[in-house]
XYZ file of C-alpha atoms in Angstrom:
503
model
C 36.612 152.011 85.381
C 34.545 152.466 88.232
C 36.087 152.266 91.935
C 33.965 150.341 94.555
C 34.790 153.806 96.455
C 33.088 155.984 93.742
C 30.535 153.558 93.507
C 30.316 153.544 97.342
C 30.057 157.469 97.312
C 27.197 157.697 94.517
C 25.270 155.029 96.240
C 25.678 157.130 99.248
C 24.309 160.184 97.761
C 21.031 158.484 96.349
C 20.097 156.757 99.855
C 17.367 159.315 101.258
C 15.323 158.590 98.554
C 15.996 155.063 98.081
C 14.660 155.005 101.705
C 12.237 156.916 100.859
C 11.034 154.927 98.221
C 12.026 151.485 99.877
C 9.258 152.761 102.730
C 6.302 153.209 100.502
C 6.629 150.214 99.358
C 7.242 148.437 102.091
C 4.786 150.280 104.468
C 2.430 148.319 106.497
C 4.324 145.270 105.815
C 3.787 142.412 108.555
C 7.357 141.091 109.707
C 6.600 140.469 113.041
C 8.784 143.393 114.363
C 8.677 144.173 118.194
C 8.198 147.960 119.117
C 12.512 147.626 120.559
C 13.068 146.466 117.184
C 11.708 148.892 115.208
C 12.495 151.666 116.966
C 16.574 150.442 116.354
C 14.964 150.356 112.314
C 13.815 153.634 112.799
C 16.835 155.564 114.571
C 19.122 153.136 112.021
C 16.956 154.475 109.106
C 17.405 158.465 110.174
C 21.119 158.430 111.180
C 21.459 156.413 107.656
C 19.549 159.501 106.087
C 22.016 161.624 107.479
C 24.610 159.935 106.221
C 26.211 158.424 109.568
C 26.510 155.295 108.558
C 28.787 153.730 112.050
C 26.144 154.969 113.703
C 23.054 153.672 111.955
C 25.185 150.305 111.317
C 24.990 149.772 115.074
C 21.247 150.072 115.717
C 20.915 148.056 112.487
C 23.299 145.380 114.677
C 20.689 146.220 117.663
C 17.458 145.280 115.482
C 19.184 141.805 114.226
C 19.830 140.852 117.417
C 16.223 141.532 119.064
C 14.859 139.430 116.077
C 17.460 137.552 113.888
C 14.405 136.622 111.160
C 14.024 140.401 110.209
C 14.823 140.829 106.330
C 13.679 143.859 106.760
C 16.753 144.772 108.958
C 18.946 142.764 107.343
C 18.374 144.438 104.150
C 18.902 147.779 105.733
C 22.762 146.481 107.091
C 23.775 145.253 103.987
C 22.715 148.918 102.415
C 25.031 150.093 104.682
C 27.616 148.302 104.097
C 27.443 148.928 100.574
C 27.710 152.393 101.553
C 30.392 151.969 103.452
C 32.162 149.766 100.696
C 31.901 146.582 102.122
C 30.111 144.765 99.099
C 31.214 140.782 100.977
C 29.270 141.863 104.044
C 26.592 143.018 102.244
C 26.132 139.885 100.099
C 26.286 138.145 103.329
C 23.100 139.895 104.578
C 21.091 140.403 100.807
C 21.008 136.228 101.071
C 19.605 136.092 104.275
C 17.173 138.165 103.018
C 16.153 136.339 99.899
C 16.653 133.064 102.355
C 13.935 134.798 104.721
C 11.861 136.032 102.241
C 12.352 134.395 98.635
C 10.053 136.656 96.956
C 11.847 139.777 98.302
C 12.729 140.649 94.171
C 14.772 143.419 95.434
C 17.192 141.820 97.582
C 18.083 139.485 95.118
C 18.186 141.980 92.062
C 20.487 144.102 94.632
C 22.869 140.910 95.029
C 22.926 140.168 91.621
C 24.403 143.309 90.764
C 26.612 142.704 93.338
C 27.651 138.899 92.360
C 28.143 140.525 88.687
C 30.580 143.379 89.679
C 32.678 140.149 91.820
C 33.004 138.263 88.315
C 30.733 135.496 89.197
C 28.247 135.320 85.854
C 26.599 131.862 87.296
C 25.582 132.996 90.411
C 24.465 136.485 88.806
C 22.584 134.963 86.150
C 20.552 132.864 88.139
C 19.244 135.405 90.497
C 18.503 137.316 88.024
C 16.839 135.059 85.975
C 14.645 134.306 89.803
C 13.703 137.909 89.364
C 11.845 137.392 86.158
C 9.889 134.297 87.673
C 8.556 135.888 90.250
C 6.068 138.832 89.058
C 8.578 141.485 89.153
C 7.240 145.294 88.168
C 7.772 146.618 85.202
C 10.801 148.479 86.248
C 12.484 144.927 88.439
C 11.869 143.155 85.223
C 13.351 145.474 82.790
C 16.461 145.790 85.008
C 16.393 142.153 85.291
C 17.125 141.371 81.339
C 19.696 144.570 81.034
C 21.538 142.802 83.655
C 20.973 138.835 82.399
C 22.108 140.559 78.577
C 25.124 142.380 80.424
C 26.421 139.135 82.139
C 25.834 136.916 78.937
C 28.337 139.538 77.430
C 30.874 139.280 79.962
C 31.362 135.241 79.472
C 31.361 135.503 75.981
C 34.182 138.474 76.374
C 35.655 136.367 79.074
C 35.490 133.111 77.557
C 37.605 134.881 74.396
C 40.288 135.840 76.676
C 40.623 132.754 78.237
C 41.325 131.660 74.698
C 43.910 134.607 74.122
C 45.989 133.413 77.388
C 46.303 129.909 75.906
C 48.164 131.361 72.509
C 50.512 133.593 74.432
C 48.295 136.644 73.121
C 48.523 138.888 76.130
C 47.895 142.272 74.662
C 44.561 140.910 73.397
C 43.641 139.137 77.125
C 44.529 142.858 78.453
C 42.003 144.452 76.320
C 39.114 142.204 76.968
C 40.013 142.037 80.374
C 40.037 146.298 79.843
C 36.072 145.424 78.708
C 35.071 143.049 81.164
C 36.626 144.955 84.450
C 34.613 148.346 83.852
C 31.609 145.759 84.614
C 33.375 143.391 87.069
C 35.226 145.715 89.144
C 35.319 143.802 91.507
C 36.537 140.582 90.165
C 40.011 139.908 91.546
C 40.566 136.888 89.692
C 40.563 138.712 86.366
C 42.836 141.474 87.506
C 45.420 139.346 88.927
C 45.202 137.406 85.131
C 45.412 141.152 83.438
C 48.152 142.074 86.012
C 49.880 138.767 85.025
C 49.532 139.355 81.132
C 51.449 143.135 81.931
C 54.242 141.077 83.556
C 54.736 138.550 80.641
C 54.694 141.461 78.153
C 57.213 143.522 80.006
C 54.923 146.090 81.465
C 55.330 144.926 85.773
C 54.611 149.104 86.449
C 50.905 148.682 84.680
C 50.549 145.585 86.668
C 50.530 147.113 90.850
C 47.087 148.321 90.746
C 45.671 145.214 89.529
C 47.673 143.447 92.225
C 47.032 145.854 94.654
C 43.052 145.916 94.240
C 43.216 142.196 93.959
C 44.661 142.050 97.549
C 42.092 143.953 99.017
C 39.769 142.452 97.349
C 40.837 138.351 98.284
C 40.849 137.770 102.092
C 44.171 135.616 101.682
C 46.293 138.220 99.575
C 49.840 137.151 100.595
C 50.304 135.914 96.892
C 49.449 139.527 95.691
C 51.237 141.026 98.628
C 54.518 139.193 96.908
C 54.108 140.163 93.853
C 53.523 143.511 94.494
C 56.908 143.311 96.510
C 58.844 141.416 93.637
C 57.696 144.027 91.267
C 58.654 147.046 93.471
C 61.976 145.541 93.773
C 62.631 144.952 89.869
C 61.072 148.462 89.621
C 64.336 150.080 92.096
C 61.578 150.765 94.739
C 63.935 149.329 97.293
C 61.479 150.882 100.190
C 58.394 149.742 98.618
C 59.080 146.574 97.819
C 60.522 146.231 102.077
C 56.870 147.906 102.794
C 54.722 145.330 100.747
C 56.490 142.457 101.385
C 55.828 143.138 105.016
C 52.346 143.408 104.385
C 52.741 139.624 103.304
C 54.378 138.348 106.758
C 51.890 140.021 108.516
C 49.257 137.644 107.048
C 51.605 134.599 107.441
C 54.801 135.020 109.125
C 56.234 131.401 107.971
C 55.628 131.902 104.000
C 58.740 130.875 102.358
C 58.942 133.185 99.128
C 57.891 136.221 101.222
C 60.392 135.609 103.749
C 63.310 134.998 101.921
C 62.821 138.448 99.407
C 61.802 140.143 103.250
C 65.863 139.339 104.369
C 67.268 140.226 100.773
C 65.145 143.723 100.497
C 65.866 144.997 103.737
C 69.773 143.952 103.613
C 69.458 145.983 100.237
C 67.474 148.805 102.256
C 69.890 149.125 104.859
C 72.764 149.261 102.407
C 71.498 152.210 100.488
C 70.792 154.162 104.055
C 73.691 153.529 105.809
C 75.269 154.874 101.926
C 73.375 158.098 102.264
C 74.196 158.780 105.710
C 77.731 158.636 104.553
C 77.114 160.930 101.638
C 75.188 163.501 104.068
C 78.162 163.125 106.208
C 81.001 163.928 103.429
C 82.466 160.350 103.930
C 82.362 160.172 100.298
C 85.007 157.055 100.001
C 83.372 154.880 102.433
C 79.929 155.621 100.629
C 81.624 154.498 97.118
C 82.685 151.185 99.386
C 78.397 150.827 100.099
C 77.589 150.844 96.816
C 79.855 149.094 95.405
C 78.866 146.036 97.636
C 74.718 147.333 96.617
C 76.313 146.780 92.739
C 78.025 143.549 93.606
C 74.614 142.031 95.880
C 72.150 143.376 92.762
C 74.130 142.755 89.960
C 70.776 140.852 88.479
C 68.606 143.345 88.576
C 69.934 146.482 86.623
C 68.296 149.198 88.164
C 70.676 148.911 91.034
C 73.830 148.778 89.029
C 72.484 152.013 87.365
C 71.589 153.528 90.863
C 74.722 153.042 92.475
C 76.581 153.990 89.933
C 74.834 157.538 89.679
C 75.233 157.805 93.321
C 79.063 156.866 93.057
C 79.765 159.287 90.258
C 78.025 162.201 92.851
C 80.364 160.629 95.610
C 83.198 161.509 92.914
C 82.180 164.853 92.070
C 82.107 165.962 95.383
C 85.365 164.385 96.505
C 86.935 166.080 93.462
C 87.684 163.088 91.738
C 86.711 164.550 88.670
C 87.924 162.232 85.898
C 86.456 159.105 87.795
C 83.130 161.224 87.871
C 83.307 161.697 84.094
C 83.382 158.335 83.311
C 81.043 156.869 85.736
C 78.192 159.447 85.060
C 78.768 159.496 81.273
C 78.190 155.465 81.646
C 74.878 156.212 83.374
C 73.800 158.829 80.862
C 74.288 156.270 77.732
C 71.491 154.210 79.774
C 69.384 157.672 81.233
C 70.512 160.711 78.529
C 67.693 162.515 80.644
C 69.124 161.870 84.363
C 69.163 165.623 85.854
C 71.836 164.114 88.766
C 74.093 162.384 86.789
C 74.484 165.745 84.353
C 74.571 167.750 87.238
C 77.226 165.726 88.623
C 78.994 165.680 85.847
C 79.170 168.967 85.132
C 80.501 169.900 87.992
C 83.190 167.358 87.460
C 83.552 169.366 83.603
C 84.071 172.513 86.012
C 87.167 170.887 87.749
C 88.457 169.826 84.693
C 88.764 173.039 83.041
C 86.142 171.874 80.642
C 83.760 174.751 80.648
C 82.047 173.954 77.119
C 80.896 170.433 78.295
C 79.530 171.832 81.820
C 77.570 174.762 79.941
C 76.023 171.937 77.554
C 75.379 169.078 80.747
C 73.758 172.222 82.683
C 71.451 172.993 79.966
C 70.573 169.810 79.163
C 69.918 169.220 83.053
C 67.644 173.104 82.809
C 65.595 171.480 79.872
C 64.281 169.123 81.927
C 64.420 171.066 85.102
C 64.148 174.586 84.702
C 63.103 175.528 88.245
C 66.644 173.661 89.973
C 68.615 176.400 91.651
C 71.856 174.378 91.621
C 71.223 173.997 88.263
C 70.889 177.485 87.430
C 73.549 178.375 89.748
C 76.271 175.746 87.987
C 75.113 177.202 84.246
C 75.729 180.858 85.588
C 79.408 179.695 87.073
C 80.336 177.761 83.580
C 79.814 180.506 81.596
C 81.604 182.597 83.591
C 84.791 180.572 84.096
C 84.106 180.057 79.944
C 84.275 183.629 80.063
C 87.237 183.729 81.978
C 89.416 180.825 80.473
C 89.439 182.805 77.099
C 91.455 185.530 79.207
C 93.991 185.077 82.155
C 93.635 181.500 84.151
C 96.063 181.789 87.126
C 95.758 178.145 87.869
C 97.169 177.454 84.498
C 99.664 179.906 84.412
C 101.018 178.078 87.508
C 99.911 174.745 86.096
C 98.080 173.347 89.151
C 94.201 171.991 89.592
C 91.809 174.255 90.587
C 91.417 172.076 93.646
C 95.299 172.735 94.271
C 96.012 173.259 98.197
C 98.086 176.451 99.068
C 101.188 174.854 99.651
C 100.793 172.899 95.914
C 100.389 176.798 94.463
C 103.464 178.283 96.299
C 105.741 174.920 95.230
C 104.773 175.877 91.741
C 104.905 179.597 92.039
C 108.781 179.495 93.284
C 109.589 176.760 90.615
C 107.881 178.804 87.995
C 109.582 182.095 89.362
C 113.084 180.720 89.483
C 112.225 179.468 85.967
C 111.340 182.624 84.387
C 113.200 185.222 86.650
C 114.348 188.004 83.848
C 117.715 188.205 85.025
C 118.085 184.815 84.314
C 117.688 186.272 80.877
C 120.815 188.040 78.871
C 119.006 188.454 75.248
C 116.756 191.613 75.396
C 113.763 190.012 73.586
C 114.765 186.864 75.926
C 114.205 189.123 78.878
C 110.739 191.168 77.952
C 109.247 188.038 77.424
C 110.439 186.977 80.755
C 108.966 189.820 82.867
C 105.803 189.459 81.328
C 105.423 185.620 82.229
C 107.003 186.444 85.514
C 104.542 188.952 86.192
C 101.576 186.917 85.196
C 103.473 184.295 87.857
C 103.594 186.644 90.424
C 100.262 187.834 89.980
C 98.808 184.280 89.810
C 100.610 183.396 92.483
C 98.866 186.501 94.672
C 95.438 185.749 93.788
C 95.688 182.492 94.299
C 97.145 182.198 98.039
C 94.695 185.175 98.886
C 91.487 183.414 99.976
C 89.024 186.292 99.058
C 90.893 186.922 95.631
C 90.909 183.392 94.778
C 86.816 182.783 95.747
C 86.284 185.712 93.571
C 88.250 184.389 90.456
C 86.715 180.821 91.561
C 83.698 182.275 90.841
C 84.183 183.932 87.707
C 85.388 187.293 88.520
C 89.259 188.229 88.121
C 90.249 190.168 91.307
C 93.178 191.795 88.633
C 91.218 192.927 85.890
C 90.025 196.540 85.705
C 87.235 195.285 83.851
C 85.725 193.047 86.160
C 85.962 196.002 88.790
C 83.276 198.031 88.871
C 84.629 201.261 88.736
C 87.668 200.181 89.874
C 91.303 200.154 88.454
C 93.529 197.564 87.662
C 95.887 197.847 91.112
C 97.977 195.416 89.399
C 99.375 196.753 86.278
C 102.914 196.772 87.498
C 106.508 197.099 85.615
C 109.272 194.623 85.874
C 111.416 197.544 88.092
C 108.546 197.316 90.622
C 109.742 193.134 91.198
C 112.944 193.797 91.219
C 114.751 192.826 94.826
C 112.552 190.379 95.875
C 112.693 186.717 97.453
C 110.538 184.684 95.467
C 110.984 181.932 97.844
C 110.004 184.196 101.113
C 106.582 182.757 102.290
C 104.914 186.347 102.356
C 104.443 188.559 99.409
C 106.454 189.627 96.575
C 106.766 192.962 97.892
C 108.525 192.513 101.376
C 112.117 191.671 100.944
C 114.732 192.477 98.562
C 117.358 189.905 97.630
C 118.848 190.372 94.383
C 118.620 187.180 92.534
C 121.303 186.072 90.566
């Protein structure tokens, strides 16, 4: 399809010899043109040469008003305002000319083409058919009939979708229409009708640049303006939809339709900001409460629901709420399997959980799509490590506490645990061995853990105990029972300050 732009910028390129040519043939014509006159023609004609079209569109202004019955300089503006894409304005001038001059074959061959790009095959067809009567050259006449065949075509196409609307068959309208609109460009009629037939078969993304030429193209476009904004909004385009539907006050700020959807977008708009200021804040509970009223306010148009409830299930993963995160993201990825937030979000949630397996498989799902995501290679990295890890010594399970666990959670269950398993709690000699090796994996878990560094390390993967995770370094840990013996496991230091034999 050809844009009036493109066509604008072709035409543009082909006007020095157009001039050119448009001066031989019109030289020595006698149109009663004053020497201020055509000197404007002539300074209009040379800056148009050069392509500055503002200026040479303001001498052209000049020369009209010094004699207002000059086709010739009407015919001039309106190639400038095809040049500058303004085909109305330049229809406006072409009929003075032919109404000025009604032999003038080229002015109306020229609006012709330009009545048969707007969609209206009457109009077209008769000044083309005026061409034909009225000695054209060889070249006028054989442009003439291309054009009178071209718009005969376009009825009969148009006429058939007409027919196609009336039986509900909109794929076939869109097609014709498809035909008809790489002629009629220009024709805003027919693309609000193929915009319309998108709509009724479910396709409202294909329809916005119908609707959106068609508004530029009408001079009262608040109708298309709506649209536009209705669609945006059933699209999730919250910002959009508040942008276009603006658009539409501007033109009239008392229409009903566009007034009401104004209030209800920009409530919505203002819902989802003040949401994500919350978010950016850490205020991740009072950012659930916004979208749960967004979900509640929407609850027609799905998109929302969907929306807020990936942006809760983020609000969940962050606030370590990792089970609620599970099940809220794994609802939005039965609707969007390929949503790179929600898996990301949810793995991270896997993380807290202790599920490593399910992270590593979200996080590669999420690097399929998005291989070049940091976080995302960051997260796999971390959940293969921690796999890693799990399958050796977890201190947070051998306490039994979260990985989330505050300090004072971990030193509750470290003296329970200790008091629990203390060997001399333990008469039987197998009783006891077994004993001192859970008390030292206690103890041990217990250091780590309340030891900020150590536990950031084994947080990320790394275990701060195990010679084999220190690069060159030895296990400082590998310590007999007799080493533990005499000291308070509920002190608030370390095991190795006090002794108190525990009985």
């Amino acid at each position: 399809m050809v844009s009036p732009r493109a066509y604008s910028s072709r035409l543009g390129s082909a006007l020095p010899l157009l001039l050119v040519l448009w001066d031989l043939h019109y030289q020595g014509a006698e149109c009663g043109i004053n020497a201020e006159v055509e000197k404007q023609l002539e300074m209009g004609k040379k800056l148009l040469a050069a392509g500055q079209l503002a200026d040479a569109l303001s001498h052209f202004h000049a020369a009209i008003e010094g004699d207002s019955d000059n086709y010739l300089a009407y015919y001039r503006r309106a190639t400038v305002y095809l040049a500058m894409g303004k085909s109305k304005a330049a229809i406006r001038d072409l009929s003075k000319v032919v109404e000025l001059k009604q032999d003038f074959t080229s002015a109306r061959l020229q609006r012709g083409h330009l009545l048969l790009k707007q969609g209206k095959f009457d109009e077209a067809e008769e000044d083309f058919k005026r061409v034909l009567q009225s000695n054209p050259s060889d070249k006028e006449d054989t442009e003439a009939r291309t054009q009178l065949m071209k718009s005969d075509e376009m009825q009969r196409l148009h006429s058939e979708a007409q027919s196609a609307y009336l039986t509900g068959d909109y794929y076939t309208v869109i097609g014709l229409l498809d035909e008809i609109l790489n002629v009629c460009v220009w024709a805003a009629e027919m693309r609000e009708l193929r915009a319309e037939c998108y709509i009724k078969e479910g396709e409202p993304g294909k329809a916005l640049s119908d609707l959106k030429a068609a508004a530029k193209l009408k001079s009262d476009n608040t109708e298309a303006f709506y649209k536009i904004s209705t669609i945006y909004y059933q699209l999730g385009d919250h910002e959009m939809s508040l942008s276009e539907v603006r658009e539409c006050l501007k033109l009239d700020q008392d229409h009903k339709e566009c007034f009401s959807h104004y209030k209800k977008v920009k409530k919505l708009n203002k819902q989802i900001l003040s949401a994500e200021e919350l978010i950016q804040e850490g205020r991740y509970q009072d950012a659930i409460g916004k979208y749960e009223t967004v979900m509640k306010t929407e609850s027609e148009v799905p998109v929302y629901t969907t929306r807020a409830k990936e942006r809760i299930c983020h609000c969940f993963s962050k606030n370590q709420q990792s089970a609620d995160a599970i099940k809220l993201c794994t609802e939005v990825l039965q609707l969007e399997p390929d949503n790179v937030d929600a898996l990301k979000d949810r793995a991270e949630a896997y993380l807290l959980e202790e599920q490593y397996e399910e992270a590593i498989q979200d996080y590669e799902t999420a690097k399929d799509h998005n291989d070049s995501d940091q976080q995302i290679l960051e997260g796999l990295e971390k959940a293969q490590r921690l796999l890693k890890q799990s399958q050796k010594r977890d201190y947070y399970k051998i306490l039994g506490v979260k990985r989330n666990a505050r300090k004072q959670e971990i030193v509750k269950a470290y003296r329970k645990l200790a008091m629990q398993w203390h060997p001399d709690n333990f008469q039987d000699e197998e009783e006891k061995k077994k004993a001192e090796k859970k008390f030292i994996d206690i103890a041990a878990a217990k250091e780590v853990l309340t030891d900020p560094e150590m536990r950031s390390k084994f947080d990320a993967g790394e275990d701060p105990l195990d010679a084999e995770s220190q690069q060159g370094g030895g296990n400082h840990f590998h310590r007999g029972w007799n080493t533990w013996q005499g000291f308070d496991p509920f002190s608030s230091g370390g095991p190795f300050k006090f002794k108190f034999h525990f009985n």
